[in-house]
Short mmCIF file of C-alpha atoms in Angstrom, two decimals:
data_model
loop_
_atom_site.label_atom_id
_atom_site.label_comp_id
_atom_site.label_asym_id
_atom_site.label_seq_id
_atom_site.Cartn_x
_atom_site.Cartn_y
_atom_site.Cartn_z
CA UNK A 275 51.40 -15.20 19.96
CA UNK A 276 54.11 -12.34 19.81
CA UNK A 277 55.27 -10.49 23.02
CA UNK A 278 55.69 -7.18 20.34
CA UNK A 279 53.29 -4.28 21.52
CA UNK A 280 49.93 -2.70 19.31
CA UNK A 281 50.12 0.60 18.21
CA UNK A 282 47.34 2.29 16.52
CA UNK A 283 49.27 2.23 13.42
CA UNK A 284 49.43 -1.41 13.22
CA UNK A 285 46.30 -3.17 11.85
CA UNK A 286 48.04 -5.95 11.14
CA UNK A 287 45.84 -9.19 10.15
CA UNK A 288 48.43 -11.48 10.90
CA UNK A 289 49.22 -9.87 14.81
CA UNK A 290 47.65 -13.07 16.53
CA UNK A 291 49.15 -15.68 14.30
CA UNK A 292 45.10 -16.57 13.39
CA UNK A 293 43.38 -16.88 9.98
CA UNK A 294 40.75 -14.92 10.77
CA UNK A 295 40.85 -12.76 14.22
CA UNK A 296 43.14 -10.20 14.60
CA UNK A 297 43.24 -7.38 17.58
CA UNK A 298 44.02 -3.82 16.45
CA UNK A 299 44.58 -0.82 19.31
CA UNK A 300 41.74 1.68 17.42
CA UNK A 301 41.91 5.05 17.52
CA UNK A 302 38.87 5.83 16.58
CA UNK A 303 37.52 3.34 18.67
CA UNK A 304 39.28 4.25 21.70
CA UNK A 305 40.84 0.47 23.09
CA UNK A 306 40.93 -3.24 21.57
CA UNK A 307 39.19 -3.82 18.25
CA UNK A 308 38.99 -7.31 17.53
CA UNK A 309 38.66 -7.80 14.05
CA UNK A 310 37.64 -10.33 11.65
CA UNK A 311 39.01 -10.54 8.63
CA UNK A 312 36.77 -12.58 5.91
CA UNK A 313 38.94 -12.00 2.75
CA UNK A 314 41.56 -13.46 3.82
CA UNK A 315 42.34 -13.63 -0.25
CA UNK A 316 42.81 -9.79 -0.25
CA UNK A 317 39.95 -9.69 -2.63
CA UNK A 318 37.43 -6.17 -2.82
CA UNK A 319 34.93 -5.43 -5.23
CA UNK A 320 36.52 -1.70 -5.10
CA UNK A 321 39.85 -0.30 -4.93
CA UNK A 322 40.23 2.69 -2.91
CA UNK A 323 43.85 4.68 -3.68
CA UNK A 324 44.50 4.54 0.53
CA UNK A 325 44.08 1.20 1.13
CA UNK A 326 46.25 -0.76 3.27
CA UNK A 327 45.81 -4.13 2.07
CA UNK A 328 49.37 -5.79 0.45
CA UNK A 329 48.49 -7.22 -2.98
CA UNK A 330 44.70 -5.87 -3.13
CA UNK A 331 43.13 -7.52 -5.70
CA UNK A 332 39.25 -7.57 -7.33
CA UNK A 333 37.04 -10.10 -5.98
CA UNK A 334 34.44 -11.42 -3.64
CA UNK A 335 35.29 -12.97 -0.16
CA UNK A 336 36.21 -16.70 -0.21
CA UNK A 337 34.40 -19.52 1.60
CA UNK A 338 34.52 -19.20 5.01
CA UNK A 339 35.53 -21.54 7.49
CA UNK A 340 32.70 -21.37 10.23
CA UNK A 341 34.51 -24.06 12.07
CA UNK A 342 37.55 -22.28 12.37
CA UNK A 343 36.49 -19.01 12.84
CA UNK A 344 34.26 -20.08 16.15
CA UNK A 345 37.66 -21.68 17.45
CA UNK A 346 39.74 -19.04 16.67
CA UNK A 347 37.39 -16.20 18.51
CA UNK A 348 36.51 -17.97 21.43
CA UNK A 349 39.67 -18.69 21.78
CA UNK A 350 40.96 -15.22 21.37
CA UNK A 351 38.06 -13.37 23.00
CA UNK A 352 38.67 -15.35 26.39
CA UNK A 353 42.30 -14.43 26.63
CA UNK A 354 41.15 -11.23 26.21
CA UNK A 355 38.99 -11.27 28.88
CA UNK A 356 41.23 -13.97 31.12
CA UNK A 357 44.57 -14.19 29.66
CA UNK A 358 47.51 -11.67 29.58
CA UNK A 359 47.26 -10.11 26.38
CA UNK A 360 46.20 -7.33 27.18
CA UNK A 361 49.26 -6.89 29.91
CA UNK A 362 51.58 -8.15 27.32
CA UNK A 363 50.59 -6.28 23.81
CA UNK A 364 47.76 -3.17 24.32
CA UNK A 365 49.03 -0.09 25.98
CA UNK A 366 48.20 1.06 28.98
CA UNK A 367 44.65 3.07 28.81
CA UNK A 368 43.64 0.90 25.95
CA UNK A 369 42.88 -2.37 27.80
CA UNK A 370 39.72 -2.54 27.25
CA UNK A 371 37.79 -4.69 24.53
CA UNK A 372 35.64 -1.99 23.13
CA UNK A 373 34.04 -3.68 19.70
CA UNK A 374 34.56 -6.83 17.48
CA UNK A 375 34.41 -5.53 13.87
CA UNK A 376 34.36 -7.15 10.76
CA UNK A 377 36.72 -5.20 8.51
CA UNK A 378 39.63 -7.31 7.22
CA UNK A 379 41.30 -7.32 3.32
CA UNK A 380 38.11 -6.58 1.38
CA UNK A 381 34.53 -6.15 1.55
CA UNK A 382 32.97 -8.43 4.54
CA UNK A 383 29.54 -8.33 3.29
CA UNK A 384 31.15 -10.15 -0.19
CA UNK A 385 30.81 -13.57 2.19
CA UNK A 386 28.15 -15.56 1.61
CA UNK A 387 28.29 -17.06 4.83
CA UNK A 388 28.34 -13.29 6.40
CA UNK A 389 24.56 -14.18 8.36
CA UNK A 390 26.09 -17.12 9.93
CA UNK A 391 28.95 -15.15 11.04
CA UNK A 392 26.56 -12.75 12.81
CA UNK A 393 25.06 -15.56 13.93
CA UNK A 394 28.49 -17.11 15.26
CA UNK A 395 29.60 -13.69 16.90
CA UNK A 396 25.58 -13.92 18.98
CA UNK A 397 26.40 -17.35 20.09
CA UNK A 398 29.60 -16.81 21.67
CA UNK A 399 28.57 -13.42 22.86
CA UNK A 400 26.41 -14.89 25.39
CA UNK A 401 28.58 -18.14 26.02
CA UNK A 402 31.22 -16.35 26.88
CA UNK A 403 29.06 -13.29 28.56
CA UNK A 404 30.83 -10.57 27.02
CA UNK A 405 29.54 -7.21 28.66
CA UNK A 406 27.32 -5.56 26.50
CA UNK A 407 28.79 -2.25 26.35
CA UNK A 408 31.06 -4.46 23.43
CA UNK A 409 29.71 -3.05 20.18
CA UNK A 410 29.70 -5.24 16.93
CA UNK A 411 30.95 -3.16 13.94
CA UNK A 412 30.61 -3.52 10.07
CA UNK A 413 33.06 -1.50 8.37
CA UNK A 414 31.39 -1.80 5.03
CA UNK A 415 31.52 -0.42 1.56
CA UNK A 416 27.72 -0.63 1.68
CA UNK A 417 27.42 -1.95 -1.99
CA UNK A 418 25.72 -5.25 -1.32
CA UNK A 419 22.99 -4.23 0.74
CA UNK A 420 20.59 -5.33 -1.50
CA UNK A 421 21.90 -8.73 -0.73
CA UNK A 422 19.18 -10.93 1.24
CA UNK A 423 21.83 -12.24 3.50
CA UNK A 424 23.22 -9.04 4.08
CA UNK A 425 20.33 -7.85 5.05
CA UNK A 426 19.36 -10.33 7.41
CA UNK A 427 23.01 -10.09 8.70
CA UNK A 428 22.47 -6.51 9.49
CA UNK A 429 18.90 -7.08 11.53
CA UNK A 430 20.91 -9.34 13.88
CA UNK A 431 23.74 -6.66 13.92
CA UNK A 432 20.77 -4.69 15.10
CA UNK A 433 20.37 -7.23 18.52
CA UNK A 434 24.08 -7.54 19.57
CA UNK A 435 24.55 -3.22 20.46
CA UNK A 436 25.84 -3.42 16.51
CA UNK A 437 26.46 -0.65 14.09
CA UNK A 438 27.15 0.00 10.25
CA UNK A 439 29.90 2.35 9.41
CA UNK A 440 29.31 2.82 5.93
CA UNK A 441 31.94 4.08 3.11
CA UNK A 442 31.54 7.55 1.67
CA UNK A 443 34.40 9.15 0.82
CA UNK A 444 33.33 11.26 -2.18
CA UNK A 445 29.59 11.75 -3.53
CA UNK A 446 30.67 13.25 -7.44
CA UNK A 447 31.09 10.26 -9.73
CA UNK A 448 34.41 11.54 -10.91
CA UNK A 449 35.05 11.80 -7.08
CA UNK A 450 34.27 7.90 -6.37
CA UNK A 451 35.88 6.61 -9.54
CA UNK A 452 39.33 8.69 -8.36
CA UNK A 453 38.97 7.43 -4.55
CA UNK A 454 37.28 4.16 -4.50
CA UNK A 455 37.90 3.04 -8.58
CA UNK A 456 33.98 2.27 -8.29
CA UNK A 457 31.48 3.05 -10.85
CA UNK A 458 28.65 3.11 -8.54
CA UNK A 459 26.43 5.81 -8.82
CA UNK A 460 24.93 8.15 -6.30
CA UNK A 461 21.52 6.96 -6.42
CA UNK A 462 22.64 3.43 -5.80
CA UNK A 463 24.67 4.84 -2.65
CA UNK A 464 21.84 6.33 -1.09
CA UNK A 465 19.96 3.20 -2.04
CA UNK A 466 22.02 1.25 -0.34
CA UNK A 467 22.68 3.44 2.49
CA UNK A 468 18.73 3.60 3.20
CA UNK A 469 18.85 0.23 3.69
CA UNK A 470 21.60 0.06 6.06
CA UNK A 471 19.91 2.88 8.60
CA UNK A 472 16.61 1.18 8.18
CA UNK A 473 18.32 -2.15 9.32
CA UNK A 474 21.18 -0.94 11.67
CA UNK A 475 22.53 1.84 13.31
CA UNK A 476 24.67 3.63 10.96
CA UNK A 477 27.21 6.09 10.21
CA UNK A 478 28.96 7.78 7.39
CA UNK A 479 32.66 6.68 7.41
CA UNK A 480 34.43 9.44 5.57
CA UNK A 481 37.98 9.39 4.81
CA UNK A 482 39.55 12.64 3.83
CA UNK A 483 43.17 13.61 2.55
CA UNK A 484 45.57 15.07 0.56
CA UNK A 485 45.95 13.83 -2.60
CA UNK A 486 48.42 15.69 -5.19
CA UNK A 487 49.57 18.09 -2.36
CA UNK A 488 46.45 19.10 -2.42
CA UNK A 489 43.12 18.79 0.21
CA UNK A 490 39.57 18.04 -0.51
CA UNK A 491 38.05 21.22 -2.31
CA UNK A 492 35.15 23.39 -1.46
CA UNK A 493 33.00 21.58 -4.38
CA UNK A 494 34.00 18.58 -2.82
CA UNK A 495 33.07 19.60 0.59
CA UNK A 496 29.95 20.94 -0.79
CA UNK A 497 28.74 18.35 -3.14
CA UNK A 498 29.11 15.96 0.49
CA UNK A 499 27.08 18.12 2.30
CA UNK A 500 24.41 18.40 0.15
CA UNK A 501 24.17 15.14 -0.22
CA UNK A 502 23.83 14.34 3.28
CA UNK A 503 20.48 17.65 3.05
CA UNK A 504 19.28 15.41 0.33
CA UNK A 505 19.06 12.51 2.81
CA UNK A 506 18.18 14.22 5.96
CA UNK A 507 14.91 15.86 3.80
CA UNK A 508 13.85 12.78 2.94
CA UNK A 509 14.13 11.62 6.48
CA UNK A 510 16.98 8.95 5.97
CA UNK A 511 18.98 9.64 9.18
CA UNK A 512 22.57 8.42 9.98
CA UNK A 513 23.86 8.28 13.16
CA UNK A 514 26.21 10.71 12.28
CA UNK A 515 29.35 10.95 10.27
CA UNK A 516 32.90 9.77 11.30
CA UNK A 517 35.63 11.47 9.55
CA UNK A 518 39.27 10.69 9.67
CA UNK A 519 42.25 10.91 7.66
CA UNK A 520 45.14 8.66 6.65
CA UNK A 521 46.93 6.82 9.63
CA UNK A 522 48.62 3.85 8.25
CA UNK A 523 50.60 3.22 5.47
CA UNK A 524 49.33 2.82 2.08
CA UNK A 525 50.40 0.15 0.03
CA UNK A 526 48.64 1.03 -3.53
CA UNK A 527 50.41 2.84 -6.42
CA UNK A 528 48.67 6.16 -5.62
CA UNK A 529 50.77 5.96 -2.29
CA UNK A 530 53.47 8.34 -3.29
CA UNK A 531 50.65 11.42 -4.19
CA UNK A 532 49.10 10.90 -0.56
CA UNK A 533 49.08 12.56 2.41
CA UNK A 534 47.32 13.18 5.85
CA UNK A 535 44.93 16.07 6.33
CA UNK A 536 45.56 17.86 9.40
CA UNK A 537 43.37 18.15 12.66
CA UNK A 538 42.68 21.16 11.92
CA UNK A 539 41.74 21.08 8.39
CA UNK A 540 39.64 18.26 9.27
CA UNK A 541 37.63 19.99 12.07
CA UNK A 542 37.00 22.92 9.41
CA UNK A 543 34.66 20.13 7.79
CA UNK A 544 33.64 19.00 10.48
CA UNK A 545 32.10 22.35 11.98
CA UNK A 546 30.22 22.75 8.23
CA UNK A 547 28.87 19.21 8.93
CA UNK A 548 27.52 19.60 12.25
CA UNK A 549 26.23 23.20 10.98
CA UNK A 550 23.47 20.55 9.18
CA UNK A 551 22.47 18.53 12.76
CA UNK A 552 24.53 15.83 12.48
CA UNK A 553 26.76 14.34 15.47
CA UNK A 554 30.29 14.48 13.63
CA UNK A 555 33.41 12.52 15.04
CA UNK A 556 37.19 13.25 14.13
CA UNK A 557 40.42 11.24 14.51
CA UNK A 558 43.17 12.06 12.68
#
């Protein structure tokens, strides 16, 4: 493994010389985040404009290696916990393994082996008796909830302290179609997303920037919160919403027309959002 030092601008997949494990230093997370990266193609059934991924293409996850994947995370989780890594490559005040997520170069829940990955991380949770502050994240575009798999994944997230952070960036459909080049509608979202909190703990996973030298507007700002009324009426609660802006490079075509939002302009919507109840994080 390299001797170069995490930053939380490096998500690199490739930072542990593994297939499929990678650490990150999170900021949102606050310490290690290791991740797991099923789509290991680069393949996601959407295309968001600030995505990070080299070479993002459409598709669906490819088969996973379950054999592989167990030996590369045990492997990587205990010299976490009894190696030097964290010495060698996390800064100091981040050494500390606070989550293993499955992220990666597409949409995790696109696996169809995604159940016996949950099912992997359980196992070597308690072989390896990781403390069980450790959360296990999705980081999830939430449109394949209706997926039995997925859904059975998610109820064994529920077990092992995990959590769904669920994509919405924009509610309009001319707002999704710019951001996330999806066609899915809003009533499908909240479909989907109704799933997810009645399976999992879950929160809204907002990303919000400048885009044309210009921020979010106030119809966008409002259109978001009342869909989140809309969802709170009907009793669908999130955990909350975390919003954050643009950190790492993006490697689409849209790059040149982005830009990060700044604390600031971020808290503004945040303070509107917690005006409704909800617990609202920010990270910039």
């Amino acid at each position: 493994m390299s001797n170069a030092g995490l930053d939380v601008t490096d998500h690199s997949r490739d930072s542990a010389g593994l297939r499929y494990v990678y650490p990150v230093v999170s900021r949102r997370a606050g310490g290690v985040s290791v991740g797991i990266n099923l789509n290991t193609n680069n393949a996601c059934n959407w295309r968001c404009i600030y995505c990070q991924v080299p070479e993002l293409k459409r598709g669906t996850a490819p088969p996973v290696d379950l054999a592989l994947l167990e030996q590369e995370l045990r492997g990587f989780l205990h010299e976490l916990l009894h190696g030097d890594f964290m010495l060698r490559r996390v800064p100091e005040g981040a050494r500390r393994i606070n989550d293993i997520a499955l992220s990666g170069n597409g949409e995790p829940t696109s696996a169809k082996e995604f159940e016996q990955v949950i099912i992997l991380i359980a196992k070597l949770r308690q072989e390896l008796a990781l403390p069980p502050y450790i959360k296990l994240v999705l980081i999830t575009n939430g449109s394949l909830m209706h997926r039995k798999n997925v859904q059975q994944g998610l109820r064994k997230m529920a077990q092992l302290n995990g959590e769904v952070w669920f994509k919405v960036d924009r509610v309009s459909k001319a707002g999704t179609q710019r951001i996330n080049n999806t066609r899915t509608s809003l009533v499908k979202v909240r479909e989907n997303l109704a799933t997810a909190i009645t399976l999992c703990p879950t929160w809204l996973q907002t990303c919000w920037f400048m885009l044309d030298g210009e921020p979010p507007g106030k119809q966008d700002e409002d259109d978001y919160l009342n869909f989140l009324a809309t969802l709170l009426h009907d009793n669908i609660k999130p955990e909350g919403v975390l919003l954050y802006s643009l950190a790492r490079p993006t490697l689409q075509p849209e790059a040149p027309k982005l830009a990060a939002l700044s604390e600031q302009q971020l808290e503004g919507f945040a303070t509107r959002i917690r005006a409704l109840g909800v617990e609202t994080k920010v990270a910039t």
